[in-house]
Coordinates of C-alpha atoms (C1' of nucleotides) in Angstrom, one line a residue:
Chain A
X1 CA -14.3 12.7 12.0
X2 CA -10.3 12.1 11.2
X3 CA -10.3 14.1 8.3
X4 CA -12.4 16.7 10.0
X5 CA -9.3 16.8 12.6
X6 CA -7.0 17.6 9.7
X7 CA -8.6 20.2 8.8
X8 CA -9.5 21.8 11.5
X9 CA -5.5 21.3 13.0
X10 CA -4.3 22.9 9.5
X11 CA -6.7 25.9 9.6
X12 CA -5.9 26.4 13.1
X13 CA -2.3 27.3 12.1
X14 CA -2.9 30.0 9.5
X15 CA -6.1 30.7 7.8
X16 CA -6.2 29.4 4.1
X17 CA -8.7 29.0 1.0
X18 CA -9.7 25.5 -0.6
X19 CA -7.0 25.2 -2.8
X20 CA -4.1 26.0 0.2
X21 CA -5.7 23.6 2.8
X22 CA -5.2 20.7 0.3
X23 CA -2.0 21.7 -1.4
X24 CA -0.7 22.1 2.7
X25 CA -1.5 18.0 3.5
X26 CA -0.7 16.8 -0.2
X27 CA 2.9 18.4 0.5
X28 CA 3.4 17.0 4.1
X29 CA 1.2 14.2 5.1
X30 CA 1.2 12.4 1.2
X31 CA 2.5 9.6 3.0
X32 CA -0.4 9.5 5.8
X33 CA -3.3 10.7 3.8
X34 CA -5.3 10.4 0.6
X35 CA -7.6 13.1 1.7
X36 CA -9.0 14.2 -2.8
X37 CA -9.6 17.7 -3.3
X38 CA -13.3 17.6 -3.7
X39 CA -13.6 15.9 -0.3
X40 CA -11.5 18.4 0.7
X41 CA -14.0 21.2 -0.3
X42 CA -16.9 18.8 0.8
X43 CA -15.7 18.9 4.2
X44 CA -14.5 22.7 4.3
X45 CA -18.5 23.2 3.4
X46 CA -19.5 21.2 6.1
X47 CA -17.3 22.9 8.9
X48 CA -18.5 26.0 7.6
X49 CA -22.0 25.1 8.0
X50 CA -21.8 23.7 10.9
X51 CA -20.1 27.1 12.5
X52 CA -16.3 25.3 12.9
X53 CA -14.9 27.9 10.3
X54 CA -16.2 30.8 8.8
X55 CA -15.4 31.4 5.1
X56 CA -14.4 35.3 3.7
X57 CA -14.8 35.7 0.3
X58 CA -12.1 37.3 -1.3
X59 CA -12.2 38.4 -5.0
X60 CA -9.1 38.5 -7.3
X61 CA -9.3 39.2 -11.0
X62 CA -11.8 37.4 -12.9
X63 CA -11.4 34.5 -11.0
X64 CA -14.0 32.9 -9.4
X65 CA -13.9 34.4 -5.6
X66 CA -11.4 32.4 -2.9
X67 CA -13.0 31.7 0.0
X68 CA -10.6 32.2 3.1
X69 CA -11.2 29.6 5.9
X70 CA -10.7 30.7 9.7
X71 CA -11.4 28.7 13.3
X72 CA -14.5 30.5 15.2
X73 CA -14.6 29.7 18.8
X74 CA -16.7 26.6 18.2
X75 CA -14.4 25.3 15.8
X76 CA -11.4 25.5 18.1
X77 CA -13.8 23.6 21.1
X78 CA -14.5 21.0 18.1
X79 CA -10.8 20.6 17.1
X80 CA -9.8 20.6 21.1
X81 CA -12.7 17.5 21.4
X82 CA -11.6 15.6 18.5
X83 CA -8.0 16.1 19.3
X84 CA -8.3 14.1 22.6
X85 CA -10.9 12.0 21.0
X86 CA -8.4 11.0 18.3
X87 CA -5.8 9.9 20.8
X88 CA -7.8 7.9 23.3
X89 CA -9.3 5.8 20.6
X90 CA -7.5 3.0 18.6
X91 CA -9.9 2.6 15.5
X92 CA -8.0 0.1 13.5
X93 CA -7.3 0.8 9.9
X94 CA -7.9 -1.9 7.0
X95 CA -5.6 -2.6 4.2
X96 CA -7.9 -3.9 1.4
X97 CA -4.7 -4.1 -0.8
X98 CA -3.7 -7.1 1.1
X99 CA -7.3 -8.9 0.1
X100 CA -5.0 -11.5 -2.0
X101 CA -3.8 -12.9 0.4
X102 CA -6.7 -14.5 1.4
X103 CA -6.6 -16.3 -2.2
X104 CA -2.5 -16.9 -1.8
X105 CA -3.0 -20.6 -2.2
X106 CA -5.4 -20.3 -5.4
X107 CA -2.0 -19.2 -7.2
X108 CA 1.0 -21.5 -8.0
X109 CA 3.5 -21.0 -5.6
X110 CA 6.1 -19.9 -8.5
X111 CA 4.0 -17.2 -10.1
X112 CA 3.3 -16.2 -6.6
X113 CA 6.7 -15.6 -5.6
X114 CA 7.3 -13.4 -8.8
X115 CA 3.8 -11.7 -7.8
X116 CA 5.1 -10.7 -4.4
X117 CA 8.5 -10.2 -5.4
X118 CA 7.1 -7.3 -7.7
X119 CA 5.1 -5.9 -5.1
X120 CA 8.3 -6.1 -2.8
X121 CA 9.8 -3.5 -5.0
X122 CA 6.5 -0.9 -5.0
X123 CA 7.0 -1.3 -0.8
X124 CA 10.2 -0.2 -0.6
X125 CA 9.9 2.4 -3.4
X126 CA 7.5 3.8 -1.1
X127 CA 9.2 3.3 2.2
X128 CA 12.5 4.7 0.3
X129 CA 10.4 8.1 -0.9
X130 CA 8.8 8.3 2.7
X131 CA 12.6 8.2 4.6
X132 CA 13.8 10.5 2.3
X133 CA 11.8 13.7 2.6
X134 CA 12.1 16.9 4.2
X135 CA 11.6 17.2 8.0
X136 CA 8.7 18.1 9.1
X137 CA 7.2 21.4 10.4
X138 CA 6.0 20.9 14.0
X139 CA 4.7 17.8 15.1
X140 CA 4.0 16.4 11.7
X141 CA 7.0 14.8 12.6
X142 CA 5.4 12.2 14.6
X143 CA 2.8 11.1 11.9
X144 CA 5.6 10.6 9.3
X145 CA 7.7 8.5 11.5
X146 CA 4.8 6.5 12.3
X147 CA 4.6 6.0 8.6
X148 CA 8.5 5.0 8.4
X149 CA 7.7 2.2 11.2
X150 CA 4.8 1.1 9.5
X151 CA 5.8 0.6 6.2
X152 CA 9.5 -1.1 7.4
X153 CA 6.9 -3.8 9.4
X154 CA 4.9 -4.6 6.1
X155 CA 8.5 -5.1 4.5
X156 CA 9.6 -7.3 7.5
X157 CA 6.3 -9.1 7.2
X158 CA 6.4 -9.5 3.1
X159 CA 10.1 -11.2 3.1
X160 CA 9.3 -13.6 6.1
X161 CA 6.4 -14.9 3.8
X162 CA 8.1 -14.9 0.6
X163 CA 10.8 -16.6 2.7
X164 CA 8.1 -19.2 3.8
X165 CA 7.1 -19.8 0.0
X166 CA 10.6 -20.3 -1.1
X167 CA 10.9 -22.7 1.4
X168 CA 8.2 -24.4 0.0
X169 CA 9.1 -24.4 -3.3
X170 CA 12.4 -25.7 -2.4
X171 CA 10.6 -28.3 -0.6
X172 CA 8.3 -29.9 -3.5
Chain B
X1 CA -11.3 -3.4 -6.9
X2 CA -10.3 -5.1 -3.8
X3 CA -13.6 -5.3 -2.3
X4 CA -14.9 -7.2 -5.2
X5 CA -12.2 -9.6 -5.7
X6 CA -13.2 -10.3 -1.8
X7 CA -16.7 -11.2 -2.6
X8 CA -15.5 -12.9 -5.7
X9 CA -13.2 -15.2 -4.0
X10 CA -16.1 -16.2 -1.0
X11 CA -18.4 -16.7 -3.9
X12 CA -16.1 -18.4 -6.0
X13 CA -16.0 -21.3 -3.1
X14 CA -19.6 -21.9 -2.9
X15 CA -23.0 -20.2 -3.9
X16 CA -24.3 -17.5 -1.6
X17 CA -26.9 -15.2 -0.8
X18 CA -26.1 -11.4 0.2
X19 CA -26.4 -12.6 4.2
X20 CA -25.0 -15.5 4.0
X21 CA -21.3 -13.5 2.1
X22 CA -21.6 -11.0 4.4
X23 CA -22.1 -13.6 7.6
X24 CA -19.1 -15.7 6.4
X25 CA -16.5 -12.2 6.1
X26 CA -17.7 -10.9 9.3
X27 CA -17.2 -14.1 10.7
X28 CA -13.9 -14.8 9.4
X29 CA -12.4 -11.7 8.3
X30 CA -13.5 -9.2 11.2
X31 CA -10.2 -7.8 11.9
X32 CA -9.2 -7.4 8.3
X33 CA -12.2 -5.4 6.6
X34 CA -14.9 -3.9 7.3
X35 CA -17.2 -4.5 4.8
X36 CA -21.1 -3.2 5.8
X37 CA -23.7 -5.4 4.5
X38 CA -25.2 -2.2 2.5
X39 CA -22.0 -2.2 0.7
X40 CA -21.7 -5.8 0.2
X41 CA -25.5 -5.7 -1.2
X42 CA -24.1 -3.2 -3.6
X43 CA -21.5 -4.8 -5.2
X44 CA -23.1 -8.0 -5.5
X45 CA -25.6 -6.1 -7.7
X46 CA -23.0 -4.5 -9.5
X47 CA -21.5 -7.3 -10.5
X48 CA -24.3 -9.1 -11.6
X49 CA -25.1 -6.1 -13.8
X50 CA -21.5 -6.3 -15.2
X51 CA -22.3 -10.7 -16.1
X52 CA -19.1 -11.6 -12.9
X53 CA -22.0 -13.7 -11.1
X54 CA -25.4 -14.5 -12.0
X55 CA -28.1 -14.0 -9.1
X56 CA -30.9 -16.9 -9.0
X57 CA -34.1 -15.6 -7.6
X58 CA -35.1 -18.2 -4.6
X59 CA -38.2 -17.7 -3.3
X60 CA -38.8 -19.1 0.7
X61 CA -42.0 -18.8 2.9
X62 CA -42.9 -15.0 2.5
X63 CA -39.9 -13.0 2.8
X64 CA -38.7 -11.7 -0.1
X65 CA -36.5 -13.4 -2.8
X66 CA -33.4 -14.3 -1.6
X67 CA -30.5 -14.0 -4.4
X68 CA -28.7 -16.8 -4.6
X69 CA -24.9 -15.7 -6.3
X70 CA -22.5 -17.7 -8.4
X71 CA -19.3 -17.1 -10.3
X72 CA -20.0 -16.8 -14.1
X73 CA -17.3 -18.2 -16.7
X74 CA -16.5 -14.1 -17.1
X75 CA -16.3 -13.9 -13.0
X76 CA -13.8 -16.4 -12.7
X77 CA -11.6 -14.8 -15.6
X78 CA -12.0 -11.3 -13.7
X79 CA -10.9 -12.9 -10.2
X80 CA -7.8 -14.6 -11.7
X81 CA -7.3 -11.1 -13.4
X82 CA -7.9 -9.2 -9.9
X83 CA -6.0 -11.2 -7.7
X84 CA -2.9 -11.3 -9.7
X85 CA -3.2 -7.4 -9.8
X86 CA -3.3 -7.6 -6.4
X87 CA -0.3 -9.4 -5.6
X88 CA 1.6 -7.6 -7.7
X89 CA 0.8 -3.8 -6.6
X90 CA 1.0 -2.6 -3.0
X91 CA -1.4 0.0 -2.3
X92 CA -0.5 1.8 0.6
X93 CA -3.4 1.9 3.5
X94 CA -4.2 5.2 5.3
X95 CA -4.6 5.2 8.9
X96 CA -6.8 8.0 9.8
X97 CA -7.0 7.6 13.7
X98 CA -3.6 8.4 14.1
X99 CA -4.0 12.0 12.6
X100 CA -4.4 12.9 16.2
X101 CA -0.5 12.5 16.4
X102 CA 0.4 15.5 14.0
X103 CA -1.2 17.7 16.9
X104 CA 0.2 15.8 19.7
X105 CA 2.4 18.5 20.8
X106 CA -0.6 21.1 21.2
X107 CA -1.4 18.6 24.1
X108 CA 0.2 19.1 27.6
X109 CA 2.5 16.2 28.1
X110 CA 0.7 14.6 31.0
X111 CA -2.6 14.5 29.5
X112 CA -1.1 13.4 26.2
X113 CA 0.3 10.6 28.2
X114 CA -2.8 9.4 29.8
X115 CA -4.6 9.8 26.5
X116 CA -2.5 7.5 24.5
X117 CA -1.7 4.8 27.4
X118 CA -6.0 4.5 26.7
X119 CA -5.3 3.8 23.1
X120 CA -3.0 1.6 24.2
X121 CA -5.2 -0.2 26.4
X122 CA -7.8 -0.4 22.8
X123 CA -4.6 -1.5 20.7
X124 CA -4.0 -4.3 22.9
X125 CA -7.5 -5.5 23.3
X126 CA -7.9 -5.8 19.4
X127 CA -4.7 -7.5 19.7
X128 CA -5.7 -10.2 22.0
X129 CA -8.8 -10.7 20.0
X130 CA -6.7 -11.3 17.2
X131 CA -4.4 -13.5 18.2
X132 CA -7.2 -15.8 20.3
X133 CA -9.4 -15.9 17.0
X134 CA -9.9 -19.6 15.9
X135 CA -7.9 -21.0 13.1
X136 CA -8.8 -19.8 10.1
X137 CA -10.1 -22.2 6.6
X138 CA -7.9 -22.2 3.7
X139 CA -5.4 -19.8 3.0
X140 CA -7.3 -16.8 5.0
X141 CA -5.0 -17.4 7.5
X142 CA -2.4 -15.6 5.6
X143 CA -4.1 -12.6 5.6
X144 CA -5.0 -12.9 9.4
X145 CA -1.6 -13.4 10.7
X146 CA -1.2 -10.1 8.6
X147 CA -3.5 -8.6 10.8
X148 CA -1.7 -9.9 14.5
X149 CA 1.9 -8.7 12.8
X150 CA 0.2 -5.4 12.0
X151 CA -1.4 -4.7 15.3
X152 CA 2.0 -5.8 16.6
X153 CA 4.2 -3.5 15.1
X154 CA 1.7 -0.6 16.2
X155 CA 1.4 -1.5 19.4
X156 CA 5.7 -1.8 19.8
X157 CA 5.3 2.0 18.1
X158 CA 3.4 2.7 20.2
X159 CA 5.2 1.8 23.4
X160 CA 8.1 3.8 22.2
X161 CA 6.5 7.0 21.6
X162 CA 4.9 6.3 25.4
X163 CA 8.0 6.2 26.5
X164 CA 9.7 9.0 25.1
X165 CA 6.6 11.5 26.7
X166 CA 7.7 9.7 29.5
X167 CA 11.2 10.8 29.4
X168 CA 10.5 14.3 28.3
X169 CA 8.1 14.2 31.3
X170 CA 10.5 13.1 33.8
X171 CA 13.3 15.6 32.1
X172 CA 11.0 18.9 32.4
Chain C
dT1 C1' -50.4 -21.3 22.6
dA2 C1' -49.4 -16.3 22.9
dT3 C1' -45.4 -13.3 23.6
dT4 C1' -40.9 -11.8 23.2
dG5 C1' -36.3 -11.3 21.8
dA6 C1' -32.7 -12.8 18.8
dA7 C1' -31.2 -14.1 14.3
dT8 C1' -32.0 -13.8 9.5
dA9 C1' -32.4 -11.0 5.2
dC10 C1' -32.6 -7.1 2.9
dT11 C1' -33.6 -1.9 1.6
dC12 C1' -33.5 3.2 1.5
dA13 C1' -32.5 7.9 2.1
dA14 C1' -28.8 10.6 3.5
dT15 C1' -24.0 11.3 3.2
dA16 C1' -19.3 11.0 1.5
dT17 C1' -16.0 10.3 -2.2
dT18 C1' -14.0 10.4 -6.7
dG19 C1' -12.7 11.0 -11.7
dA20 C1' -12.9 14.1 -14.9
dC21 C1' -13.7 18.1 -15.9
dT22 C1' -13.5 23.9 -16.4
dA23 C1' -11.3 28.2 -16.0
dT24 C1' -7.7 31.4 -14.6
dT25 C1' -3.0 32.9 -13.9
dC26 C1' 1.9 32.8 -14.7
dA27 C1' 6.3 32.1 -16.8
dA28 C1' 9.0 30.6 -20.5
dT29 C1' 10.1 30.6 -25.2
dA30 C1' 9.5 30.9 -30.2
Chain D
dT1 C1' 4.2 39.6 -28.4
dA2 C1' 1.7 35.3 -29.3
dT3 C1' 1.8 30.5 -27.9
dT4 C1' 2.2 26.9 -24.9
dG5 C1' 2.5 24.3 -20.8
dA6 C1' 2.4 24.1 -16.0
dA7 C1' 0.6 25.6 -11.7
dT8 C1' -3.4 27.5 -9.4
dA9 C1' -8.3 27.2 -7.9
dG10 C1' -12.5 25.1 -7.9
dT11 C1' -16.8 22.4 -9.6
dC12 C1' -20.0 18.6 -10.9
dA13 C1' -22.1 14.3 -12.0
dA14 C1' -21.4 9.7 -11.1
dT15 C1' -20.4 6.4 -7.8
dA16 C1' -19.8 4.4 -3.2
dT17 C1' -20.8 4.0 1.7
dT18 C1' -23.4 4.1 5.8
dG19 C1' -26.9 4.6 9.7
dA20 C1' -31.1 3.5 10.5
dG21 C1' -34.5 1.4 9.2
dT22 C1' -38.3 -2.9 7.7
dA23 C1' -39.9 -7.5 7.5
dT24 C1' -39.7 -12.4 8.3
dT25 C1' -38.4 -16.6 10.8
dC26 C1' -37.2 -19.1 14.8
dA27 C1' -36.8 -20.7 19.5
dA28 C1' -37.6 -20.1 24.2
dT29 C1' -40.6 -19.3 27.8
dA30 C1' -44.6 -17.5 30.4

DNA sequence: TATTGAATACTCAATATTGACTATTCAATA
DNA sequence: TATTGAATAGTCAATATTGAGTATTCAATA
């Protein structure tokens, strides 16, 4: 229903084929999204069947023909729906890359340290790359930041608990 | 990857049947996953196929088989294997019921405002479940008090971004 | 003791997602 | 002007996920 919202809100900007739609969120919303290419098509298929967008086939060369996505009148009541839909609900997200941390204890507390030390450095890689790009068009903006404060709380979150297991180890 | 390394870890503790794995994370890890039984059935048969557990048929009354699951020598080398990946790598999470936000500004500011002080009102619920949950066994509290932080830090966001509509409300 | 509703236990068809492709175009350079 | 590698554009089979079931057991109560 999310992704669906993506699209829709991209397509509603500017028409686009396939390839455009996804190249559009890989470049601004890498950091928010991991919305694949196939799924991408998958769900412009959908929409299109469903009536959302219509799709103009336009040939070029010896390609195989682009289609061109649009918003018909139903697809602009859709996006208008899940728009408000989207903002009145909180549907929590799940990390399954924190799983481990269910089995913290099953580790020795050394080789844990080093384990979360590592992972330390992957966060604020990430949090570094996310800071440092280019504004964003329109009200992207408000996504990204989100994305800022989010990844600066895991960070605050992973040194209070390697800070715990320090303590520990300093302890024994 | 994660998902199994989940089921390998319950397992790992004690001998299960499909219902029984899936009772014990939807008890205990609600807020952190959410793993459908459908799924959970599916990856328990996977990894039997791939020799992780071995499934002994247990046959009750007149309802089918149960399949009682244990770690095999080659499940317990895999878990260590999975959980130290784990640790290590940080795997960013994708939220997608905030994608609402990159269109926020296609909503008039007033509506806007009531919409998200409803999320709000969701966020804060799912907060308060959180942080009332009973203590959790072994070292799943780690990834619980994960969760709280998590749902903290989006609910402060979210406060700030109320109150900057607010502002621009009051300005215009 | 019959009936009902909840809890237990699992399955299946429909839907969604992904890795790994193919094929074309374009620009640089050997 | 061939050749090569990158960027563009899309597809497909394999895999994963889910909503909506089925079927049994159990406990309460009418």
């Amino acid at each position: 229903m999310d992704r669906e919202l993506l699209l829709l809100g991209v397509l509603r900007q500017q028409g686009m084929h396939g390839y455009q739609v996804h190249e559009f969120i890989d470049r601004y919303l890498a950091s928010c999204t991991d919305l694949k290419k196939p799924t991408a098509y998958f769900l412009l298929d959908k929409m299109a069947k469903a009536g959302w967008i219509t799709a103009e086939q336009v040939q070029e060369g010896h390609r195989p023909p682009r289609r061109v996505f649009r918003l018909t009148a139903a697809g602009e009541a859709e996006y208008q729906r899940l728009l408000r839909e989207n903002l009145s609900a909180y549907v929590p997200a799940y990390f399954t890359s924190n799983i481990g941390l269910a089995f913290l204890d099953e580790v020795p507390a050394a080789e844990a340290l080093a384990r979360l030390d590592e992972r330390r450095r992957h966060l604020a890689a990430e949090l570094a790359v996310a800071q440092a790009a280019p504004p964003h068009p329109g009200s992207l903006q408000w996504l990204v930041e989100h994305r800022v404060r989010h990844l600066q709380a895991e960070l605050d979150w992973l040194d209070e608990l390697l800070g715990r297991i320090r303590q520990r180890l300093a302890g024994a």
